[in-house]
Amino acid sequence: MLWSWSPEHADSLHLSTTPQHQIAWQPPAPRVSSAMVLLLTGDDPWFELPLIPEELANDIDQTLSLELEVGWPMSADYLAMAHQVQPLHAHIDQLNTEVNDLNGCVVDLNGQINTLNGQINTLNDETTSLSHSLAASEYQRRSFQDESAQFQRNATRLEHELVKVQGEFKDLASHLKNIENSTVFKATRPLVNAKIALDRLRGRMPKHEKLKASAFAPITRPATPVAPSTHPVDVIVPVYRGLADTQLCVESVLAAPVQVPYRLVIINDCSPEPEVTQWLRERAAGEPRILLLENAENLGFVGTVNRGMALSDANDVLLLNSDTEVANNWLDRIRAAAYGDRKIASVTPFSTNATICSYPRFCEDNPLPPGYDTARMDALCAKTNPGAVIDVPTGWVSACTSAATA
């Protein structure tokens, strides 16, 4: 016999502590009955026998049987237990209902927590983006401060040099005045004037007048054209901000009916405007003539165009501001001017706002005349002075400058 149990045992109540379900236990009343009364309260009552697993494993190969002695309790005992159990079951049902309600609340709270987490993540992303924008603005502010300080130092230096030059000029004027007031100058001046008058009668020009005339005499020499390069032109456009201006510039380059082969090199100089970056990427993805580069940090105009020119070992380069609009055969005419003489290193065209190359008013921002757009004004200039070029003291003053490779 592996195991036995009787309500008379001292530990008979131990059986009621085993794992069970839907059973209410009533200990035996020694004076009335030695039976253990069980009230089955549901449709699946059960309990586990406290068997020792090791002993059961030793006899697992044998056929085992379980003998039970059960009977029906007296009505009074049953009713007594039922009256005790029913309130408990009602309380249990109430607790189960409250648990289900609480579980529903927990689900709702989890949903709200997930929503709040999503909002927190969004705010974190926005905070990160704002931090990056703030860092870029701070870097730009420091750059402006450095440039302003440099300009201030240059202005101070120029003021000192101006004061020095003014002092030297006063010294020279005083010295010249002393010479004019000297006896020697007064005595020899009539002789000098007489010699000048005699030279003019003989057809001789005084030396100082010769120098003055030769200083403004145009120096003409025959131009020496060179054969244009067979490589395409790299049109380099640095972009920082301004979506509308950038779109107008890029689309005008792509739409112009030029014959010269070119590559449009657009460099995004770490633009703080996401819409500019997005549009450049989308436009470059569908246009084989565009090479899009993106700076990891803001390099400024000089650093950005230097990066673009570094790609052009054999190609001619043309620097084009992103707020520029071109039209007609603009690139063909600029390239023809560049190769019109072997001594030409760079070409700068007219623009409505290009300091000394501004048209029609010098060093001003000129609006287009009524009824004119860029294409019509460009056609008028090309027709009025076809192929005309002049020497200028500097070429890096316009919104568009072309440089030919050596």
Short mmCIF file of C-alpha atoms in Angstrom, two decimals:
data_model
loop_
_atom_site.label_atom_id
_atom_site.label_comp_id
_atom_site.label_asym_id
_atom_site.label_seq_id
_atom_site.Cartn_x
_atom_site.Cartn_y
_atom_site.Cartn_z
CA MET A 1 0.00 0.00 0.00
CA LEU A 2 1.53 3.31 -1.13
CA TRP A 3 -0.80 5.65 0.75
CA SER A 4 -3.88 5.71 2.96
CA TRP A 5 -6.01 8.30 4.67
CA SER A 6 -8.72 8.34 7.32
CA PRO A 7 -10.60 11.22 8.95
CA GLU A 8 -9.59 9.78 12.31
CA HIS A 9 -5.92 10.53 11.64
CA ALA A 10 -4.44 13.45 13.52
CA ASP A 11 -3.36 15.10 10.28
CA SER A 12 -6.60 14.46 8.47
CA LEU A 13 -7.05 18.16 7.82
CA HIS A 14 -3.79 18.10 5.87
CA LEU A 15 -5.73 16.74 2.92
CA SER A 16 -7.69 19.99 2.66
CA THR A 17 -4.44 21.91 2.06
CA THR A 18 -3.51 20.04 -1.12
CA PRO A 19 -4.09 21.66 -4.55
CA GLN A 20 -7.86 21.64 -5.20
CA HIS A 21 -10.65 23.34 -7.16
CA GLN A 22 -14.30 24.11 -6.41
CA ILE A 23 -14.38 22.15 -3.10
CA ALA A 24 -15.31 23.37 0.37
CA TRP A 25 -14.04 21.24 3.31
CA GLN A 26 -15.69 20.75 6.72
CA PRO A 27 -13.66 18.99 9.41
CA PRO A 28 -15.35 16.05 11.10
CA ALA A 29 -17.24 16.55 14.36
CA PRO A 30 -15.93 13.80 16.66
CA ARG A 31 -19.13 13.52 18.68
CA VAL A 32 -21.40 13.29 15.67
CA SER A 33 -19.52 11.67 12.79
CA SER A 34 -16.00 10.65 11.84
CA ALA A 35 -16.55 11.55 8.17
CA MET A 36 -14.94 14.51 6.36
CA VAL A 37 -17.70 16.52 4.66
CA LEU A 38 -16.90 18.00 1.21
CA LEU A 39 -19.14 20.43 -0.64
CA LEU A 40 -18.66 20.34 -4.43
CA THR A 41 -19.38 23.88 -5.57
CA GLY A 42 -18.83 23.84 -9.31
CA ASP A 43 -18.89 21.79 -12.49
CA ASP A 44 -15.23 20.70 -12.28
CA PRO A 45 -14.30 19.91 -8.65
CA TRP A 46 -11.01 18.15 -8.01
CA PHE A 47 -8.12 17.84 -5.57
CA GLU A 48 -4.68 16.21 -5.63
CA LEU A 49 -3.71 13.26 -3.41
CA PRO A 50 -0.58 13.94 -1.36
CA LEU A 51 1.37 11.00 -2.80
CA ILE A 52 5.15 10.89 -2.51
CA PRO A 53 6.54 11.09 -6.09
CA GLU A 54 9.60 8.91 -5.32
CA GLU A 55 7.47 6.02 -3.96
CA LEU A 56 5.04 6.30 -6.84
CA ALA A 57 7.94 6.13 -9.33
CA ASN A 58 9.23 2.87 -7.82
CA ASP A 59 5.88 1.10 -8.41
CA ILE A 60 5.03 2.71 -11.72
CA ASP A 61 5.27 -0.65 -13.54
CA GLN A 62 2.58 -2.20 -11.31
CA THR A 63 -1.14 -1.87 -11.71
CA LEU A 64 -2.35 0.54 -9.03
CA SER A 65 -5.85 1.02 -7.71
CA LEU A 66 -7.55 3.66 -5.55
CA GLU A 67 -10.32 2.70 -3.10
CA LEU A 68 -12.64 5.38 -1.73
CA GLU A 69 -15.41 5.23 0.84
CA VAL A 70 -17.87 8.04 0.19
CA GLY A 71 -21.41 8.75 1.21
CA TRP A 72 -24.01 11.46 1.19
CA PRO A 73 -24.05 13.88 4.12
CA MET A 74 -27.08 14.64 6.19
CA SER A 75 -29.27 17.44 4.90
CA ALA A 76 -28.54 19.63 7.90
CA ASP A 77 -24.77 19.36 7.34
CA TYR A 78 -25.15 20.13 3.65
CA LEU A 79 -27.35 23.13 4.26
CA ALA A 80 -24.97 24.48 6.90
CA MET A 81 -22.03 24.27 4.53
CA ALA A 82 -24.03 25.65 1.62
CA HIS A 83 -25.01 28.68 3.68
CA GLN A 84 -21.35 29.25 4.43
CA VAL A 85 -20.11 28.73 0.86
CA GLN A 86 -22.74 30.63 -1.11
CA PRO A 87 -21.80 34.07 0.32
CA LEU A 88 -18.17 33.22 -0.35
CA HIS A 89 -18.95 32.35 -3.97
CA ALA A 90 -20.94 35.53 -4.39
CA HIS A 91 -18.00 37.46 -3.00
CA ILE A 92 -15.63 35.58 -5.31
CA ASP A 93 -17.86 36.40 -8.31
CA GLN A 94 -17.85 40.04 -7.26
CA LEU A 95 -14.08 39.98 -6.89
CA ASN A 96 -13.73 38.35 -10.33
CA THR A 97 -15.91 41.09 -11.82
CA GLU A 98 -13.79 43.76 -10.16
CA VAL A 99 -10.62 42.01 -11.39
CA ASN A 100 -11.99 41.99 -14.94
CA ASP A 101 -12.86 45.68 -14.62
CA LEU A 102 -9.39 46.42 -13.29
CA ASN A 103 -7.85 44.43 -16.15
CA GLY A 104 -9.84 46.56 -18.58
CA CYS A 105 -8.57 49.68 -16.85
CA VAL A 106 -5.03 48.31 -17.03
CA VAL A 107 -5.43 47.76 -20.80
CA ASP A 108 -6.72 51.31 -21.21
CA LEU A 109 -3.86 52.66 -19.12
CA ASN A 110 -1.35 50.66 -21.17
CA GLY A 111 -2.81 52.17 -24.32
CA GLN A 112 -2.53 55.65 -22.84
CA ILE A 113 1.02 54.89 -21.74
CA ASN A 114 1.91 53.75 -25.27
CA THR A 115 0.36 56.93 -26.69
CA LEU A 116 2.29 59.06 -24.22
CA ASN A 117 5.50 57.16 -25.06
CA GLY A 118 4.91 57.90 -28.74
CA GLN A 119 4.39 61.58 -27.95
CA ILE A 120 7.53 61.57 -25.81
CA ASN A 121 9.53 60.00 -28.65
CA THR A 122 8.19 62.62 -31.06
CA LEU A 123 9.11 65.40 -28.64
CA ASN A 124 12.57 63.87 -28.21
CA ASP A 125 13.05 63.84 -32.00
CA GLU A 126 11.89 67.45 -32.24
CA THR A 127 14.19 68.38 -29.37
CA THR A 128 17.12 66.70 -31.13
CA SER A 129 16.30 68.51 -34.38
CA LEU A 130 16.02 71.83 -32.56
CA SER A 131 19.33 71.14 -30.82
CA HIS A 132 21.01 70.54 -34.17
CA SER A 133 19.46 73.71 -35.60
CA LEU A 134 20.53 75.64 -32.52
CA ALA A 135 24.07 74.29 -32.84
CA ALA A 136 24.19 75.29 -36.52
CA SER A 137 22.85 78.76 -35.66
CA GLU A 138 25.39 79.12 -32.88
CA TYR A 139 28.20 78.08 -35.24
CA GLN A 140 26.99 80.60 -37.82
CA ARG A 141 26.70 83.30 -35.15
CA ARG A 142 30.28 82.66 -34.04
CA SER A 143 31.41 82.79 -37.67
CA PHE A 144 29.66 86.14 -38.13
CA GLN A 145 31.22 87.41 -34.92
CA ASP A 146 34.68 86.33 -36.11
CA GLU A 147 34.14 87.99 -39.48
CA SER A 148 32.84 91.14 -37.81
CA ALA A 149 35.85 91.25 -35.51
CA GLN A 150 38.16 90.78 -38.51
CA PHE A 151 36.38 93.57 -40.39
CA GLN A 152 36.72 95.80 -37.34
CA ARG A 153 40.45 95.06 -37.13
CA ASN A 154 40.85 95.79 -40.84
CA ALA A 155 38.88 99.03 -40.49
CA THR A 156 41.07 100.12 -37.56
CA ARG A 157 44.22 99.28 -39.52
CA LEU A 158 42.98 101.22 -42.55
CA GLU A 159 42.11 104.18 -40.35
CA HIS A 160 45.66 104.20 -38.98
CA GLU A 161 47.08 103.95 -42.49
CA LEU A 162 44.79 106.76 -43.63
CA VAL A 163 45.96 108.98 -40.79
CA LYS A 164 49.56 108.16 -41.71
CA VAL A 165 49.01 108.92 -45.40
CA GLN A 166 47.22 112.15 -44.54
CA GLY A 167 50.17 113.15 -42.38
CA GLU A 168 52.63 112.36 -45.18
CA PHE A 169 50.45 114.32 -47.61
CA LYS A 170 50.45 117.33 -45.31
CA ASP A 171 54.24 117.09 -45.01
CA LEU A 172 54.63 116.94 -48.80
CA ALA A 173 52.21 119.84 -49.30
CA SER A 174 54.12 121.88 -46.73
CA HIS A 175 57.41 120.99 -48.41
CA LEU A 176 55.99 121.93 -51.83
CA LYS A 177 54.72 125.22 -50.43
CA ASN A 178 58.18 125.94 -49.04
CA ILE A 179 59.68 125.27 -52.47
CA GLU A 180 57.16 127.56 -54.17
CA ASN A 181 57.96 130.31 -51.67
CA SER A 182 61.70 129.88 -52.03
CA THR A 183 63.80 132.49 -53.85
CA VAL A 184 65.27 129.93 -56.26
CA PHE A 185 61.82 128.74 -57.39
CA LYS A 186 60.57 132.29 -57.87
CA ALA A 187 63.69 133.21 -59.82
CA THR A 188 63.67 130.20 -62.15
CA ARG A 189 59.89 129.97 -62.74
CA PRO A 190 59.84 132.55 -65.58
CA LEU A 191 62.62 130.65 -67.34
CA VAL A 192 60.70 127.35 -67.03
CA ASN A 193 57.51 128.91 -68.41
CA ALA A 194 59.45 130.39 -71.32
CA LYS A 195 60.98 126.99 -72.15
CA ILE A 196 57.55 125.34 -72.12
CA ALA A 197 56.16 128.00 -74.46
CA LEU A 198 59.15 127.60 -76.80
CA ASP A 199 58.76 123.79 -76.89
CA ARG A 200 55.11 124.11 -77.81
CA LEU A 201 55.99 126.53 -80.65
CA ARG A 202 58.48 123.94 -81.91
CA GLY A 203 55.86 121.14 -81.67
CA ARG A 204 57.26 119.42 -78.61
CA MET A 205 54.95 118.17 -75.84
CA PRO A 206 56.06 118.58 -72.22
CA LYS A 207 57.06 115.35 -70.53
CA HIS A 208 54.28 115.43 -67.93
CA GLU A 209 51.67 115.84 -70.66
CA LYS A 210 53.16 112.90 -72.55
CA LEU A 211 52.83 110.73 -69.46
CA LYS A 212 49.26 111.87 -68.92
CA ALA A 213 48.28 111.10 -72.51
CA SER A 214 50.01 107.72 -72.56
CA ALA A 215 48.35 106.65 -69.29
CA PHE A 216 44.89 106.71 -70.88
CA ALA A 217 45.81 105.60 -74.39
CA PRO A 218 44.18 102.24 -75.14
CA ILE A 219 46.58 99.39 -75.68
CA THR A 220 45.38 97.28 -78.56
CA ARG A 221 46.79 93.90 -79.46
CA PRO A 222 45.42 91.13 -81.62
CA ALA A 223 43.52 88.41 -79.75
CA THR A 224 44.87 84.86 -79.87
CA PRO A 225 41.94 82.44 -79.71
CA VAL A 226 42.54 78.91 -78.44
CA ALA A 227 40.72 75.69 -79.20
CA PRO A 228 38.00 74.95 -76.61
CA SER A 229 38.44 71.97 -74.33
CA THR A 230 36.66 68.77 -75.30
CA HIS A 231 35.69 68.12 -71.69
CA PRO A 232 32.30 69.19 -70.33
CA VAL A 233 31.90 72.27 -68.17
CA ASP A 234 31.24 71.74 -64.46
CA VAL A 235 28.54 74.22 -63.40
CA ILE A 236 29.03 74.40 -59.61
CA VAL A 237 26.07 75.67 -57.55
CA PRO A 238 26.60 75.95 -53.76
CA VAL A 239 23.25 75.86 -51.90
CA TYR A 240 22.56 76.89 -48.31
CA ARG A 241 18.98 78.15 -48.01
CA GLY A 242 16.07 79.50 -50.09
CA LEU A 243 13.99 76.76 -51.74
CA ALA A 244 12.24 78.99 -54.30
CA ASP A 245 15.48 80.67 -55.49
CA THR A 246 17.26 77.30 -55.66
CA GLN A 247 14.46 75.73 -57.69
CA LEU A 248 14.44 78.66 -60.13
CA CYS A 249 18.22 78.47 -60.56
CA VAL A 250 18.41 74.71 -61.10
CA GLU A 251 15.43 74.53 -63.44
CA SER A 252 16.70 77.48 -65.53
CA VAL A 253 20.07 75.74 -66.03
CA LEU A 254 18.44 72.45 -67.03
CA ALA A 255 15.97 74.17 -69.38
CA ALA A 256 18.48 76.43 -71.19
CA PRO A 257 19.08 75.31 -74.85
CA VAL A 258 22.90 75.28 -74.70
CA GLN A 259 25.19 73.29 -77.00
CA VAL A 260 28.18 73.00 -74.65
CA PRO A 261 28.12 69.71 -72.69
CA TYR A 262 28.00 70.32 -68.96
CA ARG A 263 27.60 68.66 -65.58
CA LEU A 264 25.50 70.43 -62.94
CA VAL A 265 27.37 69.97 -59.62
CA ILE A 266 25.04 71.00 -56.77
CA ILE A 267 26.58 71.10 -53.27
CA ASN A 268 24.24 71.24 -50.28
CA ASP A 269 26.25 73.22 -47.71
CA CYS A 270 24.48 71.63 -44.71
CA SER A 271 21.27 73.58 -45.33
CA PRO A 272 19.22 74.34 -42.18
CA GLU A 273 16.03 74.05 -44.27
CA PRO A 274 14.85 70.40 -44.58
CA GLU A 275 12.66 71.23 -47.58
CA VAL A 276 15.76 72.35 -49.54
CA THR A 277 17.58 69.07 -48.81
CA GLN A 278 14.52 66.97 -49.69
CA TRP A 279 13.91 68.76 -53.00
CA LEU A 280 17.57 68.54 -54.06
CA ARG A 281 17.64 64.79 -53.40
CA GLU A 282 14.40 64.19 -55.30
CA ARG A 283 15.49 66.35 -58.27
CA ALA A 284 18.95 64.80 -58.49
CA ALA A 285 17.53 61.26 -58.36
CA GLY A 286 15.63 61.80 -61.60
CA GLU A 287 18.18 63.91 -63.53
CA PRO A 288 21.43 62.32 -64.86
CA ARG A 289 22.98 65.74 -65.54
CA ILE A 290 22.98 66.55 -61.79
CA LEU A 291 25.75 65.49 -59.40
CA LEU A 292 24.57 66.20 -55.83
CA LEU A 293 27.08 66.51 -53.00
CA GLU A 294 26.19 67.14 -49.34
CA ASN A 295 28.52 68.71 -46.79
CA ALA A 296 28.46 67.07 -43.37
CA GLU A 297 28.96 70.53 -41.86
CA ASN A 298 28.65 74.09 -43.12
CA LEU A 299 31.84 75.04 -45.01
CA GLY A 300 30.75 78.45 -46.30
CA PHE A 301 30.90 79.63 -49.91
CA VAL A 302 34.67 79.36 -50.39
CA GLY A 303 35.01 75.92 -48.80
CA THR A 304 32.02 74.59 -50.73
CA VAL A 305 33.13 75.78 -54.18
CA ASN A 306 36.65 74.53 -53.47
CA ARG A 307 35.19 71.09 -52.84
CA GLY A 308 33.34 71.26 -56.16
CA MET A 309 36.37 72.52 -58.09
CA ALA A 310 38.47 69.70 -56.68
CA LEU A 311 36.34 67.33 -58.78
CA SER A 312 37.23 69.18 -62.00
CA ASP A 313 40.79 68.20 -62.86
CA ALA A 314 40.31 68.56 -66.63
CA ASN A 315 36.91 70.27 -66.84
CA ASP A 316 36.34 74.00 -67.04
CA VAL A 317 34.36 75.25 -64.05
CA LEU A 318 31.60 77.82 -63.77
CA LEU A 319 30.53 79.10 -60.35
CA LEU A 320 26.83 79.93 -60.19
CA ASN A 321 25.02 81.35 -57.15
CA SER A 322 21.87 79.47 -56.16
CA ASP A 323 19.77 82.67 -56.44
CA THR A 324 20.70 83.15 -60.12
CA GLU A 325 18.49 82.66 -63.17
CA VAL A 326 20.06 81.94 -66.58
CA ALA A 327 18.48 81.85 -70.03
CA ASN A 328 19.03 81.10 -73.73
CA ASN A 329 22.51 79.96 -74.83
CA TRP A 330 24.19 81.59 -71.83
CA LEU A 331 26.82 78.89 -71.31
CA ASP A 332 27.80 78.81 -75.00
CA ARG A 333 28.53 82.56 -74.99
CA ILE A 334 30.49 82.47 -71.74
CA ARG A 335 32.63 79.58 -72.99
CA ALA A 336 33.24 81.32 -76.33
CA ALA A 337 34.46 84.43 -74.48
CA ALA A 338 36.76 82.33 -72.27
CA TYR A 339 38.49 80.76 -75.28
CA GLY A 340 38.53 83.99 -77.32
CA ASP A 341 42.08 84.83 -76.19
CA ARG A 342 44.82 82.74 -74.61
CA LYS A 343 45.36 85.41 -71.91
CA ILE A 344 41.79 85.13 -70.57
CA ALA A 345 41.68 83.23 -67.27
CA SER A 346 38.11 83.90 -66.16
CA VAL A 347 34.90 85.37 -67.57
CA THR A 348 32.23 87.28 -65.64
CA PRO A 349 28.93 88.18 -67.35
CA PHE A 350 26.58 91.06 -66.66
CA SER A 351 23.90 90.59 -64.01
CA THR A 352 21.19 92.74 -62.48
CA ASN A 353 23.07 92.66 -59.14
CA ALA A 354 26.82 92.03 -59.48
CA THR A 355 28.66 95.12 -58.09
CA ILE A 356 30.87 96.42 -60.94
CA CYS A 357 29.19 94.04 -63.40
CA SER A 358 25.67 95.21 -62.55
CA TYR A 359 23.48 96.29 -65.47
CA PRO A 360 22.19 98.78 -66.38
CA ARG A 361 23.25 100.80 -63.30
CA PHE A 362 26.76 100.32 -61.95
CA CYS A 363 27.06 98.76 -58.44
CA GLU A 364 23.28 98.65 -57.85
CA ASP A 365 20.59 96.01 -57.49
CA ASN A 366 18.66 96.60 -60.73
CA PRO A 367 15.06 95.41 -61.13
CA LEU A 368 14.06 94.17 -64.57
CA PRO A 369 12.35 96.84 -66.73
CA PRO A 370 8.57 96.53 -67.07
CA GLY A 371 7.62 93.88 -69.60
CA TYR A 372 11.01 92.14 -69.42
CA ASP A 373 11.99 88.81 -67.93
CA THR A 374 15.47 87.31 -67.69
CA ALA A 375 15.30 85.62 -71.08
CA ARG A 376 14.19 88.80 -72.91
CA MET A 377 16.83 90.98 -71.22
CA ASP A 378 19.52 88.39 -71.99
CA ALA A 379 18.48 88.24 -75.65
CA LEU A 380 18.63 92.06 -75.88
CA CYS A 381 22.16 92.17 -74.45
CA ALA A 382 23.34 89.36 -76.75
CA LYS A 383 21.88 91.14 -79.79
CA THR A 384 23.21 94.60 -78.86
CA ASN A 385 26.85 93.62 -78.23
CA PRO A 386 27.36 90.15 -79.74
CA GLY A 387 30.66 88.62 -78.64
CA ALA A 388 31.91 91.83 -77.01
CA VAL A 389 34.35 91.46 -74.10
CA ILE A 390 36.25 94.02 -72.00
CA ASP A 391 38.96 93.76 -69.39
CA VAL A 392 37.87 94.28 -65.77
CA PRO A 393 40.06 94.64 -62.66
CA THR A 394 38.51 91.59 -60.96
CA GLY A 395 36.31 88.71 -62.02
CA TRP A 396 34.94 87.25 -58.78
CA VAL A 397 32.22 89.86 -58.32
CA SER A 398 29.23 88.39 -60.14
CA ALA A 399 26.57 85.81 -59.45
CA CYS A 400 28.19 83.78 -62.25
CA THR A 401 31.91 83.37 -63.00
CA SER A 402 33.62 80.94 -65.37
CA ALA A 403 37.25 79.80 -65.15
CA ALA A 404 39.01 77.84 -67.88
CA THR A 405 41.53 75.12 -67.08
CA ALA A 406 45.15 75.68 -68.09
#
